[in-house]
XYZ file of C-alpha atoms in Angstrom:
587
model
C -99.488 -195.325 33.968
C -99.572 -197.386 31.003
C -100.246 -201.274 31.097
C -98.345 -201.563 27.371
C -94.530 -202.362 27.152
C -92.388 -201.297 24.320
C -89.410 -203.095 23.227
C -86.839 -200.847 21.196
C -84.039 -202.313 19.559
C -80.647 -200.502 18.865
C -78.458 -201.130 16.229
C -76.451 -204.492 15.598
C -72.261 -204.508 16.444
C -69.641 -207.430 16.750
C -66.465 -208.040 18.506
C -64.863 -209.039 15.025
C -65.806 -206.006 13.010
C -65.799 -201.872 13.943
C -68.954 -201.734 11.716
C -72.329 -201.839 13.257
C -75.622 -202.051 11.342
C -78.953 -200.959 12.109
C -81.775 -203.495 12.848
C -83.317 -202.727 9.517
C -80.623 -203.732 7.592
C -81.012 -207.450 8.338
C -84.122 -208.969 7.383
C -85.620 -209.116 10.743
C -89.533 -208.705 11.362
C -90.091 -205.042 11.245
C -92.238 -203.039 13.354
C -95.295 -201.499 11.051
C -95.470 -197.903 10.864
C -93.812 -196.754 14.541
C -92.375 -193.589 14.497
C -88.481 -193.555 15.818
C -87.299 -192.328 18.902
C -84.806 -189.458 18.415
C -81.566 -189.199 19.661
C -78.576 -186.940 20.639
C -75.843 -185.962 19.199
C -73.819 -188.057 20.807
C -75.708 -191.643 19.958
C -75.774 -190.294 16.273
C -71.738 -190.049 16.845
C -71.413 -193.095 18.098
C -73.534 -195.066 15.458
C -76.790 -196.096 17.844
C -79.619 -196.132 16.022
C -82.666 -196.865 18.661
C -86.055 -198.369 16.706
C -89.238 -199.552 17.616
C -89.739 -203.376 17.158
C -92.503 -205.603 16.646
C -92.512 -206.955 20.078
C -95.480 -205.625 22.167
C -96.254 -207.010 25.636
C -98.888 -206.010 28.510
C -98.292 -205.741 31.824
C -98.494 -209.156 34.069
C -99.847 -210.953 31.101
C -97.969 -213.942 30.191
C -97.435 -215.046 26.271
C -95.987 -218.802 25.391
C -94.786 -219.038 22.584
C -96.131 -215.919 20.306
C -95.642 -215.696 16.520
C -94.363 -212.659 15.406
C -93.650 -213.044 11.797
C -92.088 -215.713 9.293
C -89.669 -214.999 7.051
C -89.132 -217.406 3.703
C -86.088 -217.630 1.743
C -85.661 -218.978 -1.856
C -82.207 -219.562 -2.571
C -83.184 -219.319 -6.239
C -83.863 -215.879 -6.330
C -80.882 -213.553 -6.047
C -82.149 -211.175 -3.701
C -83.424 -213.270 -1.095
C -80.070 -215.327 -1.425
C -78.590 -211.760 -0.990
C -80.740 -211.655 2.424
C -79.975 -215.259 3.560
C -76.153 -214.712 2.991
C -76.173 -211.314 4.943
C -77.649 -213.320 8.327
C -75.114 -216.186 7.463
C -72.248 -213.581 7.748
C -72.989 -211.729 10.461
C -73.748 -215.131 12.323
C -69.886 -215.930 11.454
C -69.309 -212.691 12.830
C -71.032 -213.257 15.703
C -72.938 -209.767 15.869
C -75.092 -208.805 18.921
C -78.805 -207.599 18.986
C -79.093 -205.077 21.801
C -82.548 -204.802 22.891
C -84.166 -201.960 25.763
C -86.931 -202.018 27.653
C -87.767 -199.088 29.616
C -84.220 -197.705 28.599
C -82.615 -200.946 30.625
C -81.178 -202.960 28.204
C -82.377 -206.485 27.629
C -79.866 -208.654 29.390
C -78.510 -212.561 28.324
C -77.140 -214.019 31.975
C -75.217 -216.992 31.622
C -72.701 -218.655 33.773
C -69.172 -218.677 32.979
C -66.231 -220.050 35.019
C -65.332 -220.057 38.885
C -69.323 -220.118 39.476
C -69.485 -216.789 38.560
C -72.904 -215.305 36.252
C -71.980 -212.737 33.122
C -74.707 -210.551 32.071
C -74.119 -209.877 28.543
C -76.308 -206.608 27.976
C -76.622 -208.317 24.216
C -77.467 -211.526 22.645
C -76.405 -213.326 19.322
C -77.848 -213.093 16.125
C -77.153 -217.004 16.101
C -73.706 -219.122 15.715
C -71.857 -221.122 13.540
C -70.596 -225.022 13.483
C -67.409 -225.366 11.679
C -66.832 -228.075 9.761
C -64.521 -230.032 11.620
C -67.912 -229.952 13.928
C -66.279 -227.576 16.264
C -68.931 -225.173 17.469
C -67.969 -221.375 17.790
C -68.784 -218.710 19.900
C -72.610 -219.185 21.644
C -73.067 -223.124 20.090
C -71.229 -224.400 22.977
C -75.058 -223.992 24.914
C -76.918 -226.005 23.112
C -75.906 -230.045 22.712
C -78.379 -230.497 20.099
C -75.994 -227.849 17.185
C -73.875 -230.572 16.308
C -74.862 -230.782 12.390
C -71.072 -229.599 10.394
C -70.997 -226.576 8.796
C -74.185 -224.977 9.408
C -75.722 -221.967 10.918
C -78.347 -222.375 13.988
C -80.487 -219.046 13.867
C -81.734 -217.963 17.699
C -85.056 -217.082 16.497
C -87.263 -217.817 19.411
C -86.646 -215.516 22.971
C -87.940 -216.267 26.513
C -87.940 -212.851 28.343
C -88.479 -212.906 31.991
C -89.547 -208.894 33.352
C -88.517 -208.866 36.941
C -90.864 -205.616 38.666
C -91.192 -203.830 41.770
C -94.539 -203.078 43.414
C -94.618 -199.704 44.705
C -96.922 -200.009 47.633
C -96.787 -196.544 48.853
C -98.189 -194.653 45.889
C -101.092 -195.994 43.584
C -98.530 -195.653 40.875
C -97.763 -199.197 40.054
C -95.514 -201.389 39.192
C -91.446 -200.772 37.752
C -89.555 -202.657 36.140
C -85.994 -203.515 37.457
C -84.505 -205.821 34.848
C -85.413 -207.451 31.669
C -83.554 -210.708 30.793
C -83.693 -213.117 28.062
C -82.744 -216.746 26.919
C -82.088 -216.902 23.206
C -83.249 -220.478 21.930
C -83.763 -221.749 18.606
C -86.561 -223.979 17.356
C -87.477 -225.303 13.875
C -90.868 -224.515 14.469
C -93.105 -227.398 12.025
C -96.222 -225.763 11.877
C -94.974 -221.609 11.596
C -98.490 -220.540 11.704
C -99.503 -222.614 15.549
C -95.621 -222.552 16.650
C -95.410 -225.288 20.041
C -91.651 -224.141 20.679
C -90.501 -227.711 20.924
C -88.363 -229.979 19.030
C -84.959 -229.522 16.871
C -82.837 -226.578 16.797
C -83.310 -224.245 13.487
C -80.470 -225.356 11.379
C -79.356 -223.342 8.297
C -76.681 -225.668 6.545
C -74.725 -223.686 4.611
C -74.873 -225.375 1.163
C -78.659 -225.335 1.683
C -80.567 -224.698 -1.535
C -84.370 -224.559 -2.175
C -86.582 -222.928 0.775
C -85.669 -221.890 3.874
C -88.138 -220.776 6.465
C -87.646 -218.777 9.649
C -90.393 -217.962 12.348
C -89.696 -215.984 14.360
C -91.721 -216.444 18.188
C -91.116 -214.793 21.616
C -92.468 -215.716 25.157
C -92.821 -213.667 28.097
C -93.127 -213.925 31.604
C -93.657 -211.334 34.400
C -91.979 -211.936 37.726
C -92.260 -210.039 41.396
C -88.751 -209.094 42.822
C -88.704 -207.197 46.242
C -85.376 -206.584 46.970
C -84.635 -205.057 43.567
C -84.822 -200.891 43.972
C -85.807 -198.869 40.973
C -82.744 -196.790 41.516
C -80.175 -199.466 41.534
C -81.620 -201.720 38.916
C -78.019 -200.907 36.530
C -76.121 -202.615 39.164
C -76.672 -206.219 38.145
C -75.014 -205.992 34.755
C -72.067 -203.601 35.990
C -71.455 -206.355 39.031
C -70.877 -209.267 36.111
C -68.402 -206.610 34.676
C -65.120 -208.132 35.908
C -62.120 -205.591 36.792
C -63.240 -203.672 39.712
C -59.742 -204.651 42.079
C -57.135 -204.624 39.356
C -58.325 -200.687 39.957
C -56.760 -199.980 43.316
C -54.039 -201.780 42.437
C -53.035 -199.479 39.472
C -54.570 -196.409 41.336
C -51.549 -197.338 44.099
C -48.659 -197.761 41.091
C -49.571 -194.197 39.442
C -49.669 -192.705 43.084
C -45.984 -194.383 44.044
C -44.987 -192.844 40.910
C -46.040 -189.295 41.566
C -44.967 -189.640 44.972
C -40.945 -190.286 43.593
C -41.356 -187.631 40.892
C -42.386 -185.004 43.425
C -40.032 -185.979 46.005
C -36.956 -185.602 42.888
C -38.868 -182.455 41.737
C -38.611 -180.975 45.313
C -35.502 -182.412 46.231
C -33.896 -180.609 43.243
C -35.985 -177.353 43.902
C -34.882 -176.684 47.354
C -30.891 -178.411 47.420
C -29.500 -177.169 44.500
C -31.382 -173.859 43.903
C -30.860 -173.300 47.096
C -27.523 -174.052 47.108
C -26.595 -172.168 44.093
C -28.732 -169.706 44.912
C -26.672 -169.013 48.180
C -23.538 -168.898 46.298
C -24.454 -166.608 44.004
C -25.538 -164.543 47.123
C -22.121 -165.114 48.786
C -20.446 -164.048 45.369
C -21.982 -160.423 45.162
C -20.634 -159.879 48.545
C -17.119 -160.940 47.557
C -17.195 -158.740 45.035
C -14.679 -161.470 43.221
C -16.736 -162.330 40.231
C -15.627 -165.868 39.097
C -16.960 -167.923 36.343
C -20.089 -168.870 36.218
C -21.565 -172.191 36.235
C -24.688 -174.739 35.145
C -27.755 -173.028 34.570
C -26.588 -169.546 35.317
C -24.803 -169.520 32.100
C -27.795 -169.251 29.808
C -29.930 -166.721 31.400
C -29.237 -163.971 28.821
C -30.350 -166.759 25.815
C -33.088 -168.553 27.934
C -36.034 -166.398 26.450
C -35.128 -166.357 23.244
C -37.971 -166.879 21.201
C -37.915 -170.758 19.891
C -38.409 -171.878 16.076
C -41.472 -172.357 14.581
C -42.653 -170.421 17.734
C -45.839 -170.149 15.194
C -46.887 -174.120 15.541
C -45.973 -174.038 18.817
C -48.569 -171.232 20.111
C -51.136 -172.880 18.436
C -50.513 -176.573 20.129
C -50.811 -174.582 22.968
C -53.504 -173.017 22.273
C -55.509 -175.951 21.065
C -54.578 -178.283 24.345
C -55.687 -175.843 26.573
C -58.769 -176.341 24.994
C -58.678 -180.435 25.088
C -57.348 -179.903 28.868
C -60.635 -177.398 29.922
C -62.794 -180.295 27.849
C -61.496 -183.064 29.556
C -61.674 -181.917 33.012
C -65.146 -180.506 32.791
C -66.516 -183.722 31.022
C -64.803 -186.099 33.749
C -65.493 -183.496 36.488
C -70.057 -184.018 35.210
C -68.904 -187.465 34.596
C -67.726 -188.362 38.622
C -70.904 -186.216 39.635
C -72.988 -188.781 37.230
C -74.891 -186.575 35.224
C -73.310 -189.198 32.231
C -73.407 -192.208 33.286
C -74.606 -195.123 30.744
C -78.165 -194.951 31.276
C -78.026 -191.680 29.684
C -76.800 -192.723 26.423
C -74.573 -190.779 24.413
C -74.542 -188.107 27.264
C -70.678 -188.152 27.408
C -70.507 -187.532 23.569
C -72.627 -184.994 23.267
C -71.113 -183.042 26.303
C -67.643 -183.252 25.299
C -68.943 -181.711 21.854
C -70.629 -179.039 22.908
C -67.721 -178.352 25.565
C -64.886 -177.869 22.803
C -67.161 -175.817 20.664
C -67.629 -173.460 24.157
C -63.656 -173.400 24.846
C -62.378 -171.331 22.210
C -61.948 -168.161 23.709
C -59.161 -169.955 26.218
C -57.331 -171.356 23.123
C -57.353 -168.614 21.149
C -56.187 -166.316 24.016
C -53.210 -168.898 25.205
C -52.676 -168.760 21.741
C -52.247 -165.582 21.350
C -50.486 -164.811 24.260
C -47.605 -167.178 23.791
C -47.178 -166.360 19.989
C -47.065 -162.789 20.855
C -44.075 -163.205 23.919
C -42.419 -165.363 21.147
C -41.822 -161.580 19.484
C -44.763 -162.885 16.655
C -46.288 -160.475 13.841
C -48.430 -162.567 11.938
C -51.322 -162.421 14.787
C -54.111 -163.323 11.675
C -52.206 -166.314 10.489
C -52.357 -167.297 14.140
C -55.979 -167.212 14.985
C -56.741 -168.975 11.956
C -54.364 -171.949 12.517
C -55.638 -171.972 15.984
C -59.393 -172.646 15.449
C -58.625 -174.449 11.935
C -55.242 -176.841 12.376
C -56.180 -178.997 14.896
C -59.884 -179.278 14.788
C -59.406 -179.440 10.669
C -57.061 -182.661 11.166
C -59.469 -184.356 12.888
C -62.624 -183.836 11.005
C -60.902 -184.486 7.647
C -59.865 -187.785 9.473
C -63.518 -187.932 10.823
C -64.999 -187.355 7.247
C -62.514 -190.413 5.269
C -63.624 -192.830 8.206
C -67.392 -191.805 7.429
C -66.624 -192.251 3.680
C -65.170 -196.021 4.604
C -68.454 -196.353 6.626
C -71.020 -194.944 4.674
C -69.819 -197.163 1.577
C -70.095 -200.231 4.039
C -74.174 -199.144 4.693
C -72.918 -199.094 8.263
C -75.253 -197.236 10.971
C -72.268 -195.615 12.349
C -71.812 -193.695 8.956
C -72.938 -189.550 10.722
C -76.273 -188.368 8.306
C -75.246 -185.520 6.337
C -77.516 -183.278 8.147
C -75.765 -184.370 11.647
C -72.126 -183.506 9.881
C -74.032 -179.804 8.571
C -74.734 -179.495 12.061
C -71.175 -180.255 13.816
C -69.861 -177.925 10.825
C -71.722 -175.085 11.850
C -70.807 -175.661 15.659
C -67.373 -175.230 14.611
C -67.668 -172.748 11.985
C -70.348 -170.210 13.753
C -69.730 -170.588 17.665
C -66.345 -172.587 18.287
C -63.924 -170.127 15.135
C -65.799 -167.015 16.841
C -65.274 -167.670 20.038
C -61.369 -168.115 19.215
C -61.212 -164.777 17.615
C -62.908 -162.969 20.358
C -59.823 -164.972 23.036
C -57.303 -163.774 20.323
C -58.039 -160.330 20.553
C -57.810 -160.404 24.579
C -54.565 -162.100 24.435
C -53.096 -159.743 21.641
C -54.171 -156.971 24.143
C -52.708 -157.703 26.572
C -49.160 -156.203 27.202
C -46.653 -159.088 26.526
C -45.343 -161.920 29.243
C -42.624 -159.734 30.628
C -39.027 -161.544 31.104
C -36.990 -161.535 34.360
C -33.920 -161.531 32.340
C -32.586 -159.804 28.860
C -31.904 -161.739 25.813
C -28.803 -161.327 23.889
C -28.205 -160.308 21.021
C -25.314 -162.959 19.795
C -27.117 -166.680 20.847
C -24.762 -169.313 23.014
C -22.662 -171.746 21.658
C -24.273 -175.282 23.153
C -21.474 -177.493 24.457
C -21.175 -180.925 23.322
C -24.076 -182.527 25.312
C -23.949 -186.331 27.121
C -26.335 -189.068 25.744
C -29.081 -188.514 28.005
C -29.381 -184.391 27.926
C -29.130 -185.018 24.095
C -33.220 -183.888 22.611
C -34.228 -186.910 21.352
C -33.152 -189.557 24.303
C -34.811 -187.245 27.059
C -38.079 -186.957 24.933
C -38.281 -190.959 24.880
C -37.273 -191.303 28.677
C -40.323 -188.424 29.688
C -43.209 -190.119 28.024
C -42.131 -193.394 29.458
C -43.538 -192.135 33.187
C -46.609 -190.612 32.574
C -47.852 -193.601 30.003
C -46.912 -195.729 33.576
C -49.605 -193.228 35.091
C -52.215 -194.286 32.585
C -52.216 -197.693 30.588
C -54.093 -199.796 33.172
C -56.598 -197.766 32.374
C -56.329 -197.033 28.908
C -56.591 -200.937 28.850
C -60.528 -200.502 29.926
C -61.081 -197.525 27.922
C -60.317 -199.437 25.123
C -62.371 -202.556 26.070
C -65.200 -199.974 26.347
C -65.091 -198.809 22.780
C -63.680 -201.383 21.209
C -65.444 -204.461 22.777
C -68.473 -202.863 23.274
C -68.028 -203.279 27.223
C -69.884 -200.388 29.455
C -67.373 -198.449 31.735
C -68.478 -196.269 34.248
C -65.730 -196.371 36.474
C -65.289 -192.337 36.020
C -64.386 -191.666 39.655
C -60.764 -194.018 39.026
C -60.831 -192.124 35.595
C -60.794 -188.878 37.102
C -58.273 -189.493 39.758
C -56.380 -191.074 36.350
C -55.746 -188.008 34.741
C -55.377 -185.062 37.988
C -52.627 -187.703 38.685
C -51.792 -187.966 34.772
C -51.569 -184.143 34.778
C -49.304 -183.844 37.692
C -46.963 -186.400 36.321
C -46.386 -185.003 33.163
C -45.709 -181.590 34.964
C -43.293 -183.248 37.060
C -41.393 -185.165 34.617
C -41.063 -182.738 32.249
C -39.609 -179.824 34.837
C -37.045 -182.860 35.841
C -35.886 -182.955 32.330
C -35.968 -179.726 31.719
C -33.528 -178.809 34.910
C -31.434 -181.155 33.475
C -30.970 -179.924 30.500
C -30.679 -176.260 31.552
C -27.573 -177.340 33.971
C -25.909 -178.813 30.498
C -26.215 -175.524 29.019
C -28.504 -176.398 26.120
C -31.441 -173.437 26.361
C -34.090 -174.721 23.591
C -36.509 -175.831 26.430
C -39.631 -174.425 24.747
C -40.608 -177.342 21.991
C -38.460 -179.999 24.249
C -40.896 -179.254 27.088
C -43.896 -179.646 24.997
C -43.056 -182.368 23.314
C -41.388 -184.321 26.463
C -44.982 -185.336 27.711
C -46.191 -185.352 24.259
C -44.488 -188.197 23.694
C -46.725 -190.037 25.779
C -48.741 -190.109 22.971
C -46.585 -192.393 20.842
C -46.550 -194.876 23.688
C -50.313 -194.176 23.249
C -50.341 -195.495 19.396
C -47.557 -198.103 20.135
C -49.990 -199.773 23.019
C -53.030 -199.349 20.297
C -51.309 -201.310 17.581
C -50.456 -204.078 20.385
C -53.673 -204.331 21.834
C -55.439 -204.591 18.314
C -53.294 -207.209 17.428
C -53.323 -208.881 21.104
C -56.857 -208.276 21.813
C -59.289 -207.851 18.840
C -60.211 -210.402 16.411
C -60.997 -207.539 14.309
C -61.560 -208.692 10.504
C -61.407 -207.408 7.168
C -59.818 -204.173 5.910
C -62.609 -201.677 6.594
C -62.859 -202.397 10.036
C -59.310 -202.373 10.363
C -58.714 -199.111 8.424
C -61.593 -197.438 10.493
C -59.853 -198.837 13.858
C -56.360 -196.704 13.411
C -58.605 -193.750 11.528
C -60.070 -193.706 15.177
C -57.030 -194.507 16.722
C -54.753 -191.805 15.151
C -57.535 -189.046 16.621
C -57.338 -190.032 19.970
C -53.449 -190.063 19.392
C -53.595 -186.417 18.187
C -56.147 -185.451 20.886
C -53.985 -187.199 23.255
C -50.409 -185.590 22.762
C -51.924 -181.984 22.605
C -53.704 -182.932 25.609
C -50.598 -184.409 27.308
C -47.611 -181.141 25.609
């Protein structure tokens, strides 16, 4: 039981820029000599940098009106102009403070339309007047920023600590929310603040001194119907979006439900059906031509080109698939849910690094039915293709980053560290699922292949590769983009989403869809005589991928307000790894 409450405060980020900054890199007041929490893997990934701040309170005691520190600028001097200018921009930027108490996060609940009250789970730096006198972003609360083309810094907070009395135990009290009012107040006498008066305006041609000081007040407050163990639910019932759910839950299920019903329907008529007559043939004894699908089965396992590449896709999506299912499988049972930050990182990490004895021994086992030699070539592209794409992608993005002085640029020791996860468990762990797959005796064929390969007949638009490759990614991508819609809100707007139970359902409906759709094409294709089905099959769901990048591009440039070229550079550096992740995922 301790009577003292800490306030941490995580880094900085804004709707209209990919880069966040830690709280140290603005000239905030800075807590003396604390020592930092530490954090996961996954918060270091995802840029949150968690500090102590100079805002102490006690239990039940209320402050009005507290100094904590005062900042002076003098535009004369470069390096406090330097300062000044840095809290000028990322006011224009509107960037977020995201405080936590008690590892809730410090909410800002305002109302918005229809009567309804948004809990922002951050709070502005300050805002901007333009000047045409039009205010942007969080001005529009305050009557009293009207003054053209200046800055009004919130620099004074009122947090109100809602509790809950445990009666049974002599434990205490807990705290169930803390929520804030950011204000702004040019306090006249810094050193006795009274938290009255004008707002504190920054004009933007200002020269000479400027002075900021910075006060807080507190207040405690009883609420009984609040339990400890619900106390997230509050900020994830101001999230909008819950019903638009169902709804696309009930489109992706109509849309299995057809592709099944054609998948089956084909199965049992026409197999069977051609299946019969081949039966009633033999017994005829009258051998006459064969037809559709029967015609290739002496070139249908003939090993496809680049059978090499192929393997290792495989290989390497078998790994993403495991990953994905495991991480969403913890996710539903919510061992990762947003209290525990960086959780979902950090488990997805340490997941792929675990899974690469099943992608080396896919691997393995495809390239060696494909009639392969070069079995070392293939191990080594399998643990060192697809993992190497992405973390040279990873590494230029945390270049871009780390020349910004952004906190989500990974400390060298953290990239040492995901290094040797790869290196000394994860390209291990594939050789030791390489050597059970080259083992093994290879997949056996039903059928002979012959020696002199098929002529393939002219084919009709639609059978033709590349038109049946567009047409399969164009049902699973139906499946998913409702939700990809809030996936990308979540990273890219810095929204929470914990909807994991829809997300599961998602992709065990995503998976059977691109199963589906791709043995529809692929029956299709065999009946017109054209046997390369290996890469066609892969790459028929793969596709779904492109759709993938094509929706990015639109919702960056629907969506975002996303300045400047880093940010936008970093946002399809990002983008083009989920793409990759996605369409090995998805072939």
């Amino acid at each position: 039981f301790q009577s003292g409450i800490e306030l941490f405060v995580n880094r900085l980020d804004s709707v209209e820029s990919v880069l966040p900054y830690e709280y140290t890199a603005f000239d905030f007041c800075q807590a003396e000599g604390k020592k930092r929490p530490s954090e996961n893997l996954g918060q270091v990934l995802f840029g949150e940098r968690i500090e102590p701040s100079p805002y102490r309170f006690t239990f039940n005691k209320k402050e009005t009106c507290k100094s904590v520190c005062t900042k002076t600028y003098d535009t004369t001097k470069p390096e406090d102009k330097q300062k000044l200018d840095f809290l000028k921009k990322s006011m224009l930027l509107n960037y977020q403070h995201h405080w936590i108490v008690d590892n809730m996060p410090v909410t800002w609940c305002y109302d918005v339309e229809d009567g309804q009250r948004f809990c922002n789970p951050g709070f502005p730096i300050g805002c901007y007047i333009t000047e045409d006198g039009r205010p942007k972003d969080a001005c529009v609360i305050n009557v009293e920023f009207h003054e053209k083309d200046t800055f009004y810094i919130f620099n004074h907070v009122d947090i109100k600590i809602h509790y809950h009395v445990v009666e049974n135990e002599a434990l205490g009290a807990r705290l169930v929310a803390a929520k804030l009012e950011p204000k702004s107040y040019k306090h006249t006498h810094p050193d006795n603040p009274d938290c009255s008066g004008l707002p504190m305006d920054i004009s933007n041609k200002a020269n000479g001194e400027v002075k900021i000081a910075y006060t807080y007040s507190v207040s405690f407050h009883e609420e009984k119907s609040i339990r400890w163990a619900s106390r997230w639910d509050y900020i994830l019932e101001s999230m909008p979006h819950t019903h638009i759910q169902w709804f696309s839950i009930m489109n992706s299920l109509v849309i299995v439900l057809f592709l099944s019903g054609m998948v089956a329907m084909i199965m049992l008529r026409t197999l069977h059906k051609d299946i019969a007559r081949y039966n009633q043939m033999d017994s005829t004894e009258d051998a006459q031509e064969e037809f559709g699908w029967k015609l290739v089965h002496g070139d249908i396992f003939r090993p496809p080109r680049k059978g090499m590449l192929l393997s290792v896709f495989l290989g390497s999506g078998t790994q993403i698939l495991i990953m994905t299912f495991v991480t969403l499988f913890f996710a539903c049972l919510g061992f990762l849910s947003p209290a525990n930050r960086g959780a979902l990182m950090t488990c997805a990490v340490v997941l792929w690094v675990l899974l690469g004895t099943p992608a080396g021994y896919v691997a393995a086992r495809f390239y060696k039915s494909f009639g392969g030699e070069k079995w070392k070539t293939n191990v080594l592209l399998t643990s060192f293709l697809c993992p190497g794409i992405v973390f040279a992608d990873f590494f230029i993005m945390n270049l871009i980053l780390w020349g910004e002085g952004s906190s989500a640029a990974i400390p060298f020791g953290t990239l040492v560290a995901i290094l040797a996860l790869w290196f000394c468990i994860s390209v291990p762990l594939t050789f030791i699922g390489a050597y059970f797959g080259f083992k093994k005796n290879a997949i056996e064929h039903p059928v002979r292949t012959n020696q002199i390969p098929r002529q393939i007949p002219e084919q009709s638009f639609y059978t033709k590769p590349l038109p049946g490759i567009i047409m399969g990614g164009i049902l699973p991508f139906g499946c998913i983009f409702i939700q990809l819609f809030f996936i990308l809100n979540s990273i890219w707007s810095h929204q929470m989403y914990y909807m994991f139970g829809f997300l599961f359902l998602v992709f065990i409906i995503l998976v059977i869809t691109c199963s589906e759709a791709t043995i529809l094409l692929c029956y299709f294709h065999l009946c017109a005589e054209d046997y390369h089905w290996q890469w066609r099959s892969f790459l028929t769901s793969g596709f779904t991928a492109v759709y993938f990048l094509i929706y990015a591009i639109h919702y960056f440039f629907s969506k975002l307000q996303i300045t400047g070229t880093a940010s936008t550079i970093l946002y399809f550096g990002y983008t083009m790894i989920m793409v990759l992740i996605f369409f090995l995922f998805t072939g």
